[in-house]
mmCIF file of C-alpha atoms in Angstrom:
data_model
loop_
_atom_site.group_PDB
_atom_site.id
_atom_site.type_symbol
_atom_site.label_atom_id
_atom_site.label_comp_id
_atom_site.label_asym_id
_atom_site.label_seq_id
_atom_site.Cartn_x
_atom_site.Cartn_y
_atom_site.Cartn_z
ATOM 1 C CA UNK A 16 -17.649 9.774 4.836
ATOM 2 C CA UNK A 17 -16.455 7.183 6.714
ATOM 3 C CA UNK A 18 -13.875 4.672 5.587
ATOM 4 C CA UNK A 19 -11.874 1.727 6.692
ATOM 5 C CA UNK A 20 -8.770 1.253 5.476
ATOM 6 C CA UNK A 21 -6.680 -2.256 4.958
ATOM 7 C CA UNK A 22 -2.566 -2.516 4.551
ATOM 8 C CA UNK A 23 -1.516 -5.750 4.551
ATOM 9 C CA UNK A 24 0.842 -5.895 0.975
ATOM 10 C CA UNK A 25 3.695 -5.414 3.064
ATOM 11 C CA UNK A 26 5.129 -6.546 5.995
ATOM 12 C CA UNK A 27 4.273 -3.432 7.671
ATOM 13 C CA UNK A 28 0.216 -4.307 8.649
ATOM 14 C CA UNK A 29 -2.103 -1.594 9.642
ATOM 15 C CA UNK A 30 -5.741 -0.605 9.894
ATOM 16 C CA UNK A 31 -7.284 3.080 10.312
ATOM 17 C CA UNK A 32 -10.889 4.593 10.828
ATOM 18 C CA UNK A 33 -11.506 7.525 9.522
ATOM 19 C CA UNK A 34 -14.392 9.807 8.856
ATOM 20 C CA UNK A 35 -13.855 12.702 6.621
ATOM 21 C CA UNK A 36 -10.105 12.956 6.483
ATOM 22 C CA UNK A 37 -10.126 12.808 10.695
ATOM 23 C CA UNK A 38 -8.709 9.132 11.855
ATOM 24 C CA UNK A 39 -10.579 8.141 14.769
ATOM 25 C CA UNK A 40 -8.567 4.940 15.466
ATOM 26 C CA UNK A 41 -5.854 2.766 13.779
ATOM 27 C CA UNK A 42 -3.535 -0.476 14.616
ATOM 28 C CA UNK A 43 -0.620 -1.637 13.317
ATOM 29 C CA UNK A 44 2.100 -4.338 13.401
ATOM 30 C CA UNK A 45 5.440 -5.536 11.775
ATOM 31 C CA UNK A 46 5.152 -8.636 10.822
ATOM 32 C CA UNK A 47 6.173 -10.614 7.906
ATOM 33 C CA UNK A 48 4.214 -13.440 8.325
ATOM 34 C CA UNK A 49 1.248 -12.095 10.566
ATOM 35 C CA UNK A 50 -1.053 -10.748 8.091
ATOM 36 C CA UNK A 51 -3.846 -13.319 8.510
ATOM 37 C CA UNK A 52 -3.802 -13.247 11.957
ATOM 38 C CA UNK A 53 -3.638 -9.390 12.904
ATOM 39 C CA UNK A 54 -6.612 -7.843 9.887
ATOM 40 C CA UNK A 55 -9.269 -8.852 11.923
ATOM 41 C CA UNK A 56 -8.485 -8.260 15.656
ATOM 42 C CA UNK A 57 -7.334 -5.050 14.403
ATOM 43 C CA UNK A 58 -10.352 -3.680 12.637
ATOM 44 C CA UNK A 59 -12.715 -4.889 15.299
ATOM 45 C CA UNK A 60 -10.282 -3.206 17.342
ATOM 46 C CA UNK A 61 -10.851 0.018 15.582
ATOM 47 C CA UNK A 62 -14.296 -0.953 15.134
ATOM 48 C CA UNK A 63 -14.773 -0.919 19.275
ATOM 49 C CA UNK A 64 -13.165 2.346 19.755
ATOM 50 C CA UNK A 65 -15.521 4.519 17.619
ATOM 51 C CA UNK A 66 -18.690 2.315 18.317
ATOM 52 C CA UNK A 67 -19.032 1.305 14.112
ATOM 53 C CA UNK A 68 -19.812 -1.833 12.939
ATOM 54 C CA UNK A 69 -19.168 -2.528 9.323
ATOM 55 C CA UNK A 70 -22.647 -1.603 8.131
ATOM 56 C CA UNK A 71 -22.038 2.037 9.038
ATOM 57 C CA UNK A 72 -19.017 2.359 6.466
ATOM 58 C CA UNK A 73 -19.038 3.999 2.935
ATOM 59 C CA UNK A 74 -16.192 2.609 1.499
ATOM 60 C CA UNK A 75 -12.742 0.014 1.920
ATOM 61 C CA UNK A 76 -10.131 1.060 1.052
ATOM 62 C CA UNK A 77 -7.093 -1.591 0.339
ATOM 63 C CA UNK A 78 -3.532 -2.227 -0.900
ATOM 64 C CA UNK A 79 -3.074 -3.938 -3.927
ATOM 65 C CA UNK A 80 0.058 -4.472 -4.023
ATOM 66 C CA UNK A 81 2.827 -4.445 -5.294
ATOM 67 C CA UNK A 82 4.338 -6.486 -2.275
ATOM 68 C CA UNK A 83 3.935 -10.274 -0.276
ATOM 69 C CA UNK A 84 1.570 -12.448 -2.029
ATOM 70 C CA UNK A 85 -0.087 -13.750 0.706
ATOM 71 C CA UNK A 86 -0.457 -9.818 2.522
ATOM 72 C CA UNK A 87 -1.316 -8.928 -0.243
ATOM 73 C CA UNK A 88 -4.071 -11.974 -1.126
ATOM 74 C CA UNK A 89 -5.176 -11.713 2.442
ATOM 75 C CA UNK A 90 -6.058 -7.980 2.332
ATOM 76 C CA UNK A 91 -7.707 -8.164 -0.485
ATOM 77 C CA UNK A 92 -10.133 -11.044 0.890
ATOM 78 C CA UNK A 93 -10.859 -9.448 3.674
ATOM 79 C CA UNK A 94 -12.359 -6.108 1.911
ATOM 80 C CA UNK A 95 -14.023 -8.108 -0.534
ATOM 81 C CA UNK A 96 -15.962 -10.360 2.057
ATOM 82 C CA UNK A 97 -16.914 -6.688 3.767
ATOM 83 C CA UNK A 98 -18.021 -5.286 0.505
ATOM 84 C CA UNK A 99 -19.774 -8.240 -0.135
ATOM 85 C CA UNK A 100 -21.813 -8.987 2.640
ATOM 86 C CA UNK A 101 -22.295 -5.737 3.386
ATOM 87 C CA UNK A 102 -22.565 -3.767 0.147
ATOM 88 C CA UNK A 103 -19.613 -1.104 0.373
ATOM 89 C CA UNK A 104 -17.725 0.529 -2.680
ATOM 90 C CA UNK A 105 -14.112 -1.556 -2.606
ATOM 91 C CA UNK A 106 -11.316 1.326 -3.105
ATOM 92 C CA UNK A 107 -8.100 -0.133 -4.552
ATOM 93 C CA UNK A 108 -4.981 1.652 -3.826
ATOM 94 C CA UNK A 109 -1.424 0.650 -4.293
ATOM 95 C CA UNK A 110 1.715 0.271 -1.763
ATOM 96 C CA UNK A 111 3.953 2.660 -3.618
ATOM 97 C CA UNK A 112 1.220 5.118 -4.549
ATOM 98 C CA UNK A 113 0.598 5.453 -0.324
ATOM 99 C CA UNK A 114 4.693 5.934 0.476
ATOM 100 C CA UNK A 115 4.566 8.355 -2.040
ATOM 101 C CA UNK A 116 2.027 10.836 -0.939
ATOM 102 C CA UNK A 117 3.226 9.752 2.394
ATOM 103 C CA UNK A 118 6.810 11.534 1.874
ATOM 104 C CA UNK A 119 5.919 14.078 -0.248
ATOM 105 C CA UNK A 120 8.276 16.516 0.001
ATOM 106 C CA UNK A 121 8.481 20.131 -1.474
ATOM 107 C CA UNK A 122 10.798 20.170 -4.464
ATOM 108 C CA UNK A 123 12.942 16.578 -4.189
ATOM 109 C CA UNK A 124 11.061 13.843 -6.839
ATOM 110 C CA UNK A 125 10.092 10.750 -5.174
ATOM 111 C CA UNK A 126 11.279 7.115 -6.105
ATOM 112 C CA UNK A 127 8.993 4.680 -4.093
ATOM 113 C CA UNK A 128 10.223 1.378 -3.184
ATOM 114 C CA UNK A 129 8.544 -2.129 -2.263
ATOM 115 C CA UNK A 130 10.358 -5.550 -1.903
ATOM 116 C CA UNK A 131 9.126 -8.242 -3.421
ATOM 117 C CA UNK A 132 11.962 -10.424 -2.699
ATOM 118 C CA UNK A 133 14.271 -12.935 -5.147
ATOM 119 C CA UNK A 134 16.398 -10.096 -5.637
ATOM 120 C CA UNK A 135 13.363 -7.606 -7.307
ATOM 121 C CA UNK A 136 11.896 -4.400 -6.202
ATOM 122 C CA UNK A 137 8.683 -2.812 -7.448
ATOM 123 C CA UNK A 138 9.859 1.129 -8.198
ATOM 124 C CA UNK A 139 8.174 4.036 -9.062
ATOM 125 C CA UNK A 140 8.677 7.675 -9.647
ATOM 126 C CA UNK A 141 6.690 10.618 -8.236
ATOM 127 C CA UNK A 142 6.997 14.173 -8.596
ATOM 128 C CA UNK A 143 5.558 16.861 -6.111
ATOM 129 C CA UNK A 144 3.525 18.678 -6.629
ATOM 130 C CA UNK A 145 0.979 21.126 -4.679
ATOM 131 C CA UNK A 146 -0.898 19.289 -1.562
ATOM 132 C CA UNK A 147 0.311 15.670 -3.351
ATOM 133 C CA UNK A 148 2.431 14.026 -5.558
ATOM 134 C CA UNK A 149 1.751 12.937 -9.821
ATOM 135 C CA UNK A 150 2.993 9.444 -10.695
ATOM 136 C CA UNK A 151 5.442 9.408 -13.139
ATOM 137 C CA UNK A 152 5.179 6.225 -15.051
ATOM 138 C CA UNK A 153 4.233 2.862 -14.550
ATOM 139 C CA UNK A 154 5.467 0.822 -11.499
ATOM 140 C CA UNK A 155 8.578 -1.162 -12.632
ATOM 141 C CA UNK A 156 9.967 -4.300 -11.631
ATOM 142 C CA UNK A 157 13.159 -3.744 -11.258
ATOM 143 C CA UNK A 158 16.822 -5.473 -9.854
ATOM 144 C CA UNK A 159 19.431 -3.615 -7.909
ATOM 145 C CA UNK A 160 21.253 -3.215 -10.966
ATOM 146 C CA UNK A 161 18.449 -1.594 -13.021
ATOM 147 C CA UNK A 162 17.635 0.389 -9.733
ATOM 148 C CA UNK A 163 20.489 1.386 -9.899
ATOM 149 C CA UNK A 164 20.981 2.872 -13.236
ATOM 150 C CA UNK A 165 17.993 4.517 -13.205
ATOM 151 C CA UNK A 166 18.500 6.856 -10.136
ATOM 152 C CA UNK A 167 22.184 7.467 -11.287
ATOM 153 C CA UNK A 168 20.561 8.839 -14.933
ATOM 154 C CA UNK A 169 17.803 10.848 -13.235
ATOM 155 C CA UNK A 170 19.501 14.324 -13.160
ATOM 156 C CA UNK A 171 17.399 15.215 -10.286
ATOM 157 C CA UNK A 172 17.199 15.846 -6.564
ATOM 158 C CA UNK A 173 16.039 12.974 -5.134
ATOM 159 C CA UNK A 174 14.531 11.269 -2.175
ATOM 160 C CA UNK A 175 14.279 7.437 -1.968
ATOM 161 C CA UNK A 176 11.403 6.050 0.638
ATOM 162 C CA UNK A 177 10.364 2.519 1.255
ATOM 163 C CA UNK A 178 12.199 -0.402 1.931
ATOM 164 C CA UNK A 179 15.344 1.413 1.998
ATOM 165 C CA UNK A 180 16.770 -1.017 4.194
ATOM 166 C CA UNK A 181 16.530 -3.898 2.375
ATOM 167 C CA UNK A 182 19.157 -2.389 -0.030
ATOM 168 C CA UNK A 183 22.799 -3.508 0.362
ATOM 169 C CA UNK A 184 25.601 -1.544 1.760
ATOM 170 C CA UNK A 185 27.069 1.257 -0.128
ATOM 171 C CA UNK A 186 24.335 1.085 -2.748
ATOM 172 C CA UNK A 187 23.870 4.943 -2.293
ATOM 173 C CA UNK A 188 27.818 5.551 -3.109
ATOM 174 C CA UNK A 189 28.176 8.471 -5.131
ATOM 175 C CA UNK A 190 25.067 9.693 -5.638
ATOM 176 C CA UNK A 191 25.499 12.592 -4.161
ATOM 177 C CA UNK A 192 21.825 14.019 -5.123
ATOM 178 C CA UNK A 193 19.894 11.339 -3.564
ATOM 179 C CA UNK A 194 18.507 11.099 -0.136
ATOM 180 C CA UNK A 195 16.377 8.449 1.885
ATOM 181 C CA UNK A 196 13.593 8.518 4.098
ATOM 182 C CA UNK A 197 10.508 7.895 5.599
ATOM 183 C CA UNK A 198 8.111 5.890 5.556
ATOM 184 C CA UNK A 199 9.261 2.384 5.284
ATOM 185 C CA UNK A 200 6.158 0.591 4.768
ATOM 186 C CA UNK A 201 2.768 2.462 3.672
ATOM 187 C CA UNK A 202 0.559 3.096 6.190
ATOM 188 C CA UNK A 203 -3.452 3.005 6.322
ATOM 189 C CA UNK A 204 -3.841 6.288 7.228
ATOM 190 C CA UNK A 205 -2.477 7.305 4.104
ATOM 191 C CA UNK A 206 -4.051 4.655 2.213
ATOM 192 C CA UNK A 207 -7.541 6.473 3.755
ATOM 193 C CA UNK A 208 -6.589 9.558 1.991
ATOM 194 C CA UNK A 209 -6.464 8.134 -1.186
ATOM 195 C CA UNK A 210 -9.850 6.669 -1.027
ATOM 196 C CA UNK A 211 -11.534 9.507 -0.106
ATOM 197 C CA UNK A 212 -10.709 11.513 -2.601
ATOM 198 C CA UNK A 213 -11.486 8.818 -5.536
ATOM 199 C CA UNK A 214 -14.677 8.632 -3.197
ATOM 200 C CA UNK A 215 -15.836 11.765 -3.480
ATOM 201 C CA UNK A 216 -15.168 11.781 -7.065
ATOM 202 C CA UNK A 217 -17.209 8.310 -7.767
ATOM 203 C CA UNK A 218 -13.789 7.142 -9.244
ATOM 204 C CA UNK A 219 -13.263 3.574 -8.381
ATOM 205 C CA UNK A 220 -14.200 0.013 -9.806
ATOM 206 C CA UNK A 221 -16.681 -2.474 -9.791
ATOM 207 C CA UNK A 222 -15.485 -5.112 -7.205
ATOM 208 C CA UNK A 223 -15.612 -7.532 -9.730
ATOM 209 C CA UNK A 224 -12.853 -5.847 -11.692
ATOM 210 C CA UNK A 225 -10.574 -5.383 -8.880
ATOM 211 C CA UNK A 226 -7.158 -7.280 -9.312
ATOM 212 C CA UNK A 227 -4.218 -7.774 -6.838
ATOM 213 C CA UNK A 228 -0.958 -6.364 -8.376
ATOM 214 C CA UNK A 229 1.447 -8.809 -7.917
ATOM 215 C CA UNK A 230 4.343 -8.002 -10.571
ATOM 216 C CA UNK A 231 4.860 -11.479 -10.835
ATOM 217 C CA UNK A 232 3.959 -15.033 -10.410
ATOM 218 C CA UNK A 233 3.773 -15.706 -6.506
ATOM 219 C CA UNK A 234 6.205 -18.026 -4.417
ATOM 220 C CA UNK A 235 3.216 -19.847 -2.540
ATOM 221 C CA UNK A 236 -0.248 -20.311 -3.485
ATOM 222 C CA UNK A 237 -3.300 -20.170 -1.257
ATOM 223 C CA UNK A 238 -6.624 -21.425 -1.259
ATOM 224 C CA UNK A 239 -8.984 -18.289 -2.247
ATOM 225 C CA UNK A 240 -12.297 -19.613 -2.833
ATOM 226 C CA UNK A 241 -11.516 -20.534 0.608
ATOM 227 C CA UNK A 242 -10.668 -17.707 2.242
ATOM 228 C CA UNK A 243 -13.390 -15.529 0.533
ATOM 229 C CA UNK A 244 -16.240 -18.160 2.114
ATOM 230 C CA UNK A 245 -14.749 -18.454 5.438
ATOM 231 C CA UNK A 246 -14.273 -14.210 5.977
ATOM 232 C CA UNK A 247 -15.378 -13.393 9.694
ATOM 233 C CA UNK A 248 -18.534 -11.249 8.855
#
């Protein structure tokens, strides 16, 4: 099967290749703002080095969110104007499901973390489990004080990956069962992984009933209709 997969919810942009579970090429970039401008020079990037076009692909698979609007918005555009005009099953995925399975880790149960700035992270919990993680819960939207409160009342081992950074000085203090780590931002790679397994298991929606996951109402609005119309294939 081969898949293309799109990370643009956060500000860590990437696209990957990849034909069954091997990833033949991928790009990436850090950039806040960039999303709009790196997506498409990177998959016809990726597109070059393993001679595909989009016509030879089986399925997209894309981040949702939660994470920035506009990555977010722009992502999501682009997969839809590929499984449009091209006919390809649209694979939704989500930005804390990929860190997640990302950083799974043996025994330690796994809080995911995006910004989504004003103050507000989207959080959720994942235990491991054999070859992957299980979601615990829904993804919260959460302050640092909520954040807070709910690691210190977990009881558990526990490793914190994500935008880590982002988190103030000394937020950690005392809690002396908690860890950080990698990844920072989900990666397409991963995001590739997920879709092929809901692939080979027909599990995934209509494109019609496909919705970003914002958490919230967005700081800036963009012109979609637009943006759909105007998509480079």
């Amino acid at each position: 099967m081969r898949i293309l997969a799109i990370e643009s919810a956060t500000p860590g942009s990437s696209v990957a290749v990849v034909e069954d579970r091997a990833t033949l090429a991928a790009a990436s970039r850090i950039d806040r703002m960039g999303h709009a401008s790196f997506l498409v020079p990177a998959i016809d990037f990726c597109f070059d080095q393993v001679g595909w076009s989009p016509s030879d692909l089986d399925a997209v698979v894309v981040d949702i969110g939660a994470g920035l609007y506009t990555g977010i918005r722009v992502g999501l555009a682009t997969a839809q104007g590929l499984g449009a005009a091209f006919g390809i099953p649209i694979i939704p995925a989500t930005s804390v499901d990929a860190l997640a399975l990302e950083a799974r880790t043996g025994h330690r149960m796994i809080w995911a973390v995006v910004d989504v700035r004003r103050g507000e992270y989207a959080v959720a919990r994942y235990r491991p489990v054999p070859g992957g993680v299980v979601k615990e819960g829904p993804t919260e939207l959460v302050d640092l004080e909520a954040f807070r409160a709910m690691l210190g009342s977990n009881g558990e081992e526990s490793l914190v990956v994500g935008d880590v950074a982002s988190l103030p000085e000394g937020f950690f203090r005392g809690m002396r069962m908690v860890k950080t780590g990698k990844p920072r931002y989900p990666y397409a790679v991963t995001l590739a992984e997920i879709g092929h397994a809901r692939l080979e298991k027909d599990d995934y929606p209509s494109p019609d009933d496909i919705r970003p996951l914002y958490m919230r109402e967005p700081d800036v609005t963009i012109n979609w209709a637009k943006l759909r119309e105007e998509g480079p294939w």
